[in-house]
Amino acid sequence: METSQTRAPINGVPFVDGNSNGSLTNNTSLAETFDTFLTLLTTQLQYQDPLDPMDTNEFTSQLVEFTGVEQAIATNDKLQELIALQSTTQLNDAVGYIGKTVSADSIILMLQDGSSTINYELGANASEVNILIIDELGETVRTLEGDTEFGPHEINWDGLDDDGKPLEDGLYGFLVTAVDADDNPVPLIQGTAGQVTGVKSVNGQVIVEIGELELELRKILSIKETDTAGGDTDPPASEDPDPPAEGDSDTPASS
C-alpha cells in the first residue's frame, strides 16, 4: 500500500495518509491502523514525562474503544457476507421460475410472440372497463374492453393495434380504467403476466426477466406452469390393426 507523509512525526511515529484501499470509509480492516496506534501508544509511554506520567486509564480506554471499532467493522463485513449469501440463495431458488408463467405487480407488459396477458381485479362491479395499451412514445395503440364483474380477471392481447396491424414484440405500458354507472372510478389492482426467460442478481436484488421486462422478485404475485399450445392430444389410431392370430380368421377353413 502506497502512502504519503503529510505531517511531521509525532513522538517519533510518522503520520501517514493511506490511499483509497486503506481508507476507513471503505470499511477495510483496521489491522494496519491498529498497529500504528499501538506503536504510537508505546512511544508516548516511552517518552512521557516521569514527573507528570500519563493516565494509564486513558490509554486503556483508548485501546478498548479502538478495539470496539475493529470489531464493529468485522461484524459489518460478516453481515455483508450474509446478505450476499442470502441473495445467492434467492437467485438459486428463482432459477425454478424459468419457463413458468408468473403474474406480477407492474404497469409494463412484454409482448412475446405476438401475445401478452394482463391481469386486473375490480373492487366492485363496473359498468365499463377499458385497457389502454401504450407504446414507448406514450401513444395509445390499442384499446381493449374488459369484464366488468367484481373480482379478478385476465385478458389476452393479441399484439394487434386498433387498425388490426401486428405490432413488434417488446415492452409496452398499459392502463386499466373502470367506472360505474355514474362514471365514478371503480377501485382496482392491475398487473402483468408472462413466461420467465431468465433470472439475475443486480445490487443484491434478484431480478426476474420476462423477455425484456425486468421485475424484482418481491413483485411476483403468482406462479403457474406455462400452458402448452394445443394442450394434450389423444394418440392417433393405428392405421394397420394387429392381424388376427392364426386360427382366428373369419375366413372359413376349406373342407
CSV table of C-alpha atoms in Angstrom, one decimal:
chain,number,residue,atom,x,y,z
A,1,MET,CA,0.0,0.0,0.0
A,2,GLU,CA,1.5,3.3,-1.1
A,3,THR,CA,1.4,6.1,1.5
A,4,SER,CA,2.5,9.7,1.6
A,5,GLN,CA,3.7,11.5,4.6
A,6,THR,CA,1.6,14.6,5.2
A,7,ARG,CA,2.5,15.7,8.7
A,8,ALA,CA,5.6,15.8,10.9
A,9,PRO,CA,6.3,12.7,13.1
A,10,ILE,CA,4.6,12.6,16.5
A,11,ASN,CA,6.9,11.3,19.2
A,12,GLY,CA,9.0,9.6,16.5
A,13,VAL,CA,5.9,7.9,14.8
A,14,PRO,CA,5.3,9.1,11.3
A,15,PHE,CA,1.8,10.2,10.4
A,16,VAL,CA,0.7,8.8,7.0
A,17,ASP,CA,-2.5,9.0,4.9
A,18,GLY,CA,-3.4,5.8,3.1
A,19,ASN,CA,-4.8,5.5,-0.4
A,20,SER,CA,-8.4,4.5,-1.0
A,21,ASN,CA,-7.7,0.8,-0.4
A,22,GLY,CA,-6.7,1.7,3.2
A,23,SER,CA,-9.4,4.3,3.8
A,24,LEU,CA,-11.6,3.6,6.8
A,25,THR,CA,-14.5,5.0,4.7
A,26,ASN,CA,-14.3,1.8,2.6
A,27,ASN,CA,-14.8,-0.4,5.6
A,28,THR,CA,-11.4,-2.0,5.2
A,29,SER,CA,-9.6,-3.8,8.0
A,30,LEU,CA,-8.1,-1.6,10.8
A,31,ALA,CA,-5.2,-4.0,11.4
A,32,GLU,CA,-2.5,-1.7,10.0
A,33,THR,CA,-4.0,1.3,11.6
A,34,PHE,CA,-4.4,-0.6,14.9
A,35,ASP,CA,-0.7,-1.5,14.7
A,36,THR,CA,0.2,2.2,14.2
A,37,PHE,CA,-2.0,3.1,17.2
A,38,LEU,CA,-0.1,0.6,19.4
A,39,THR,CA,3.2,2.0,18.2
A,40,LEU,CA,2.1,5.5,18.9
A,41,LEU,CA,0.8,4.4,22.3
A,42,THR,CA,4.0,2.7,23.4
A,43,THR,CA,6.1,5.6,22.0
A,44,GLN,CA,4.1,8.0,24.1
A,45,LEU,CA,4.7,5.8,27.2
A,46,GLN,CA,8.4,5.7,26.4
A,47,TYR,CA,8.7,9.5,26.1
A,48,GLN,CA,6.3,10.5,28.8
A,49,ASP,CA,7.4,12.9,31.4
A,50,PRO,CA,8.3,10.9,34.5
A,51,LEU,CA,7.3,13.8,36.7
A,52,ASP,CA,3.9,14.0,35.0
A,53,PRO,CA,3.1,10.5,33.8
A,54,MET,CA,0.1,10.0,31.5
A,55,ASP,CA,-3.0,8.4,32.9
A,56,THR,CA,-3.0,4.7,32.2
A,57,ASN,CA,-6.8,4.6,32.4
A,58,GLU,CA,-7.0,6.9,29.5
A,59,PHE,CA,-4.7,4.6,27.5
A,60,THR,CA,-6.8,1.6,28.4
A,61,SER,CA,-10.0,3.4,27.4
A,62,GLN,CA,-8.5,4.4,24.0
A,63,LEU,CA,-7.4,0.8,23.4
A,64,VAL,CA,-10.8,-0.6,24.3
A,65,GLU,CA,-12.6,2.0,22.0
A,66,PHE,CA,-10.3,1.3,19.1
A,67,THR,CA,-10.8,-2.5,19.5
A,68,GLY,CA,-14.5,-1.9,19.5
A,69,VAL,CA,-14.3,-0.1,16.2
A,70,GLU,CA,-12.3,-3.0,14.8
A,71,GLN,CA,-14.9,-5.5,16.0
A,72,ALA,CA,-17.8,-3.3,14.6
A,73,ILE,CA,-16.2,-3.3,11.1
A,74,ALA,CA,-15.6,-7.0,11.3
A,75,THR,CA,-19.2,-7.5,12.2
A,76,ASN,CA,-20.3,-5.4,9.3
A,77,ASP,CA,-18.2,-7.4,6.9
A,78,LYS,CA,-19.8,-10.6,8.2
A,79,LEU,CA,-23.3,-9.1,7.7
A,80,GLN,CA,-22.3,-8.2,4.1
A,81,GLU,CA,-21.2,-11.8,3.5
A,82,LEU,CA,-24.5,-13.0,5.0
A,83,ILE,CA,-26.5,-10.7,2.7
A,84,ALA,CA,-24.6,-11.8,-0.3
A,85,LEU,CA,-25.2,-15.5,0.7
A,86,GLN,CA,-28.9,-14.8,1.1
A,87,SER,CA,-29.0,-13.1,-2.3
A,88,THR,CA,-27.3,-16.1,-3.9
A,89,THR,CA,-29.8,-18.5,-2.3
A,90,GLN,CA,-32.7,-16.5,-3.6
A,91,LEU,CA,-31.1,-16.4,-7.1
A,92,ASN,CA,-30.8,-20.2,-7.0
A,93,ASP,CA,-34.4,-20.6,-5.9
A,94,ALA,CA,-35.5,-18.2,-8.6
A,95,VAL,CA,-34.0,-20.4,-11.3
A,96,GLY,CA,-37.0,-22.6,-10.9
A,97,TYR,CA,-39.2,-19.8,-12.2
A,98,ILE,CA,-37.6,-20.1,-15.7
A,99,GLY,CA,-40.1,-21.4,-18.2
A,100,LYS,CA,-43.1,-20.8,-15.9
A,101,THR,CA,-45.7,-18.1,-16.2
A,102,VAL,CA,-45.8,-15.6,-13.4
A,103,SER,CA,-48.2,-12.8,-12.5
A,104,ALA,CA,-46.6,-9.6,-11.2
A,105,ASP,CA,-47.4,-6.2,-9.9
A,106,SER,CA,-46.4,-4.0,-12.8
A,107,ILE,CA,-47.8,-1.4,-15.3
A,108,ILE,CA,-45.4,-2.7,-18.0
A,109,LEU,CA,-46.1,-5.7,-20.1
A,110,MET,CA,-43.9,-7.8,-22.5
A,111,LEU,CA,-45.3,-8.6,-25.9
A,112,GLN,CA,-43.9,-12.1,-26.6
A,113,ASP,CA,-44.5,-13.9,-29.9
A,114,GLY,CA,-47.4,-11.6,-30.6
A,115,SER,CA,-49.2,-12.2,-27.3
A,116,SER,CA,-49.4,-10.8,-23.8
A,117,THR,CA,-51.5,-11.2,-20.7
A,118,ILE,CA,-52.9,-8.5,-18.5
A,119,ASN,CA,-54.4,-9.2,-15.0
A,120,TYR,CA,-56.7,-6.9,-13.1
A,121,GLU,CA,-59.0,-7.1,-10.1
A,122,LEU,CA,-62.0,-4.9,-9.6
A,123,GLY,CA,-63.0,-3.9,-6.1
A,124,ALA,CA,-66.7,-3.5,-7.2
A,125,ASN,CA,-68.9,-4.1,-10.2
A,126,ALA,CA,-68.3,-1.6,-13.0
A,127,SER,CA,-70.3,-0.5,-16.0
A,128,GLU,CA,-67.3,-0.1,-18.2
A,129,VAL,CA,-63.7,-1.4,-18.2
A,130,ASN,CA,-61.1,-0.3,-20.7
A,131,ILE,CA,-57.5,-1.4,-21.1
A,132,LEU,CA,-55.2,1.0,-22.9
A,133,ILE,CA,-52.1,-0.3,-24.5
A,134,ILE,CA,-49.4,2.4,-24.7
A,135,ASP,CA,-46.2,2.4,-26.8
A,136,GLU,CA,-42.8,3.8,-25.9
A,137,LEU,CA,-43.9,7.2,-27.4
A,138,GLY,CA,-46.8,7.4,-25.0
A,139,GLU,CA,-49.4,6.9,-27.7
A,140,THR,CA,-52.3,4.6,-27.2
A,141,VAL,CA,-52.1,1.9,-29.8
A,142,ARG,CA,-54.9,-0.4,-28.7
A,143,THR,CA,-58.0,-0.1,-26.5
A,144,LEU,CA,-59.5,-3.3,-25.2
A,145,GLU,CA,-62.8,-3.9,-23.3
A,146,GLY,CA,-62.6,-5.9,-20.1
A,147,ASP,CA,-65.0,-7.8,-17.9
A,148,THR,CA,-67.0,-5.6,-15.5
A,149,GLU,CA,-67.8,-8.0,-12.7
A,150,PHE,CA,-66.3,-7.7,-9.2
A,151,GLY,CA,-63.2,-9.8,-8.7
A,152,PRO,CA,-60.0,-10.9,-10.6
A,153,HIS,CA,-59.9,-11.0,-14.4
A,154,GLU,CA,-57.4,-11.9,-17.1
A,155,ILE,CA,-57.3,-10.6,-20.7
A,156,ASN,CA,-55.1,-11.6,-23.5
A,157,TRP,CA,-53.8,-9.0,-26.0
A,158,ASP,CA,-53.2,-10.4,-29.5
A,159,GLY,CA,-50.4,-7.9,-30.3
A,160,LEU,CA,-52.6,-6.0,-32.8
A,161,ASP,CA,-53.2,-2.3,-32.8
A,162,ASP,CA,-56.6,-0.6,-33.2
A,163,ASP,CA,-56.2,-0.9,-37.0
A,164,GLY,CA,-55.6,-4.6,-36.8
A,165,LYS,CA,-51.9,-4.4,-37.7
A,166,PRO,CA,-49.5,-6.5,-35.7
A,167,LEU,CA,-47.0,-4.7,-33.5
A,168,GLU,CA,-43.4,-5.6,-32.8
A,169,ASP,CA,-42.6,-7.7,-29.8
A,170,GLY,CA,-41.2,-5.6,-26.9
A,171,LEU,CA,-42.2,-3.5,-23.9
A,172,TYR,CA,-45.5,-1.7,-23.7
A,173,GLY,CA,-47.3,0.2,-20.9
A,174,PHE,CA,-50.9,-0.4,-20.1
A,175,LEU,CA,-53.6,1.3,-18.0
A,176,VAL,CA,-56.8,-0.3,-16.8
A,177,THR,CA,-59.7,2.1,-16.2
A,178,ALA,CA,-63.0,1.2,-14.7
A,179,VAL,CA,-66.1,3.3,-14.0
A,180,ASP,CA,-69.5,2.6,-12.5
A,181,ALA,CA,-72.9,3.7,-13.9
A,182,ASP,CA,-72.4,7.2,-12.6
A,183,ASP,CA,-68.9,7.5,-14.2
A,184,ASN,CA,-67.3,7.2,-10.8
A,185,PRO,CA,-63.9,5.4,-10.8
A,186,VAL,CA,-64.0,1.8,-9.5
A,187,PRO,CA,-61.1,0.7,-7.3
A,188,LEU,CA,-58.9,-1.9,-9.0
A,189,ILE,CA,-55.5,-3.6,-9.0
A,190,GLN,CA,-53.6,-4.2,-12.2
A,191,GLY,CA,-50.7,-6.4,-13.1
A,192,THR,CA,-48.9,-8.2,-15.9
A,193,ALA,CA,-48.2,-11.9,-16.7
A,194,GLY,CA,-45.7,-13.7,-18.9
A,195,GLN,CA,-43.3,-16.5,-19.2
A,196,VAL,CA,-40.0,-16.2,-17.3
A,197,THR,CA,-37.0,-16.3,-19.6
A,198,GLY,CA,-34.2,-15.7,-17.1
A,199,VAL,CA,-33.2,-14.5,-13.6
A,200,LYS,CA,-30.2,-12.4,-12.4
A,201,SER,CA,-28.9,-10.5,-9.4
A,202,VAL,CA,-28.5,-6.7,-9.5
A,203,ASN,CA,-27.1,-4.9,-6.5
A,204,GLY,CA,-28.2,-7.7,-4.2
A,205,GLN,CA,-31.7,-7.8,-5.7
A,206,VAL,CA,-33.0,-10.9,-7.5
A,207,ILE,CA,-34.5,-9.8,-10.9
A,208,VAL,CA,-36.9,-12.0,-12.9
A,209,GLU,CA,-36.8,-11.5,-16.6
A,210,ILE,CA,-39.9,-11.8,-18.9
A,211,GLY,CA,-38.2,-11.1,-22.2
A,212,GLU,CA,-37.0,-7.5,-22.0
A,213,LEU,CA,-39.2,-6.9,-18.9
A,214,GLU,CA,-37.3,-7.0,-15.6
A,215,LEU,CA,-39.2,-7.3,-12.3
A,216,GLU,CA,-38.0,-7.6,-8.7
A,217,LEU,CA,-38.6,-11.0,-7.2
A,218,ARG,CA,-40.8,-9.4,-4.5
A,219,LYS,CA,-43.3,-8.2,-7.1
A,220,ILE,CA,-44.1,-11.7,-8.3
A,221,LEU,CA,-47.7,-12.5,-7.1
A,222,SER,CA,-48.3,-16.0,-8.5
A,223,ILE,CA,-46.5,-18.7,-10.4
A,224,LYS,CA,-48.0,-21.5,-12.6
A,225,GLU,CA,-47.0,-23.9,-15.3
A,226,THR,CA,-46.9,-22.4,-18.8
A,227,ASP,CA,-49.8,-23.7,-20.9
A,228,THR,CA,-48.6,-25.6,-24.0
A,229,ALA,CA,-50.2,-24.7,-27.3
A,230,GLY,CA,-52.9,-27.1,-28.2
A,231,GLY,CA,-52.8,-29.0,-24.9
A,232,ASP,CA,-52.7,-32.7,-24.7
A,233,THR,CA,-53.9,-34.7,-27.6
A,234,ASP,CA,-55.0,-38.3,-27.9
A,235,PRO,CA,-52.6,-40.6,-29.7
A,236,PRO,CA,-53.6,-41.3,-33.3
A,237,ALA,CA,-55.3,-44.6,-34.1
A,238,SER,CA,-53.2,-47.3,-35.7
A,239,GLU,CA,-53.7,-47.4,-39.5
A,240,ASP,CA,-52.9,-51.1,-39.6
A,241,PRO,CA,-54.6,-53.0,-36.8
A,242,ASP,CA,-52.9,-56.1,-35.5
A,243,PRO,CA,-53.5,-59.1,-37.8
A,244,PRO,CA,-55.7,-61.8,-36.3
A,245,ALA,CA,-54.0,-64.7,-34.6
A,246,GLU,CA,-53.6,-67.9,-36.5
A,247,GLY,CA,-56.8,-69.9,-36.4
A,248,ASP,CA,-58.9,-66.8,-35.5
A,249,SER,CA,-59.5,-65.8,-39.2
A,250,ASP,CA,-63.1,-65.1,-40.2
A,251,THR,CA,-62.5,-67.0,-43.5
A,252,PRO,CA,-64.0,-70.5,-43.2
A,253,ALA,CA,-61.5,-73.3,-43.4
A,254,SER,CA,-61.5,-75.5,-46.5
A,255,SER,CA,-63.3,-78.7,-46.0
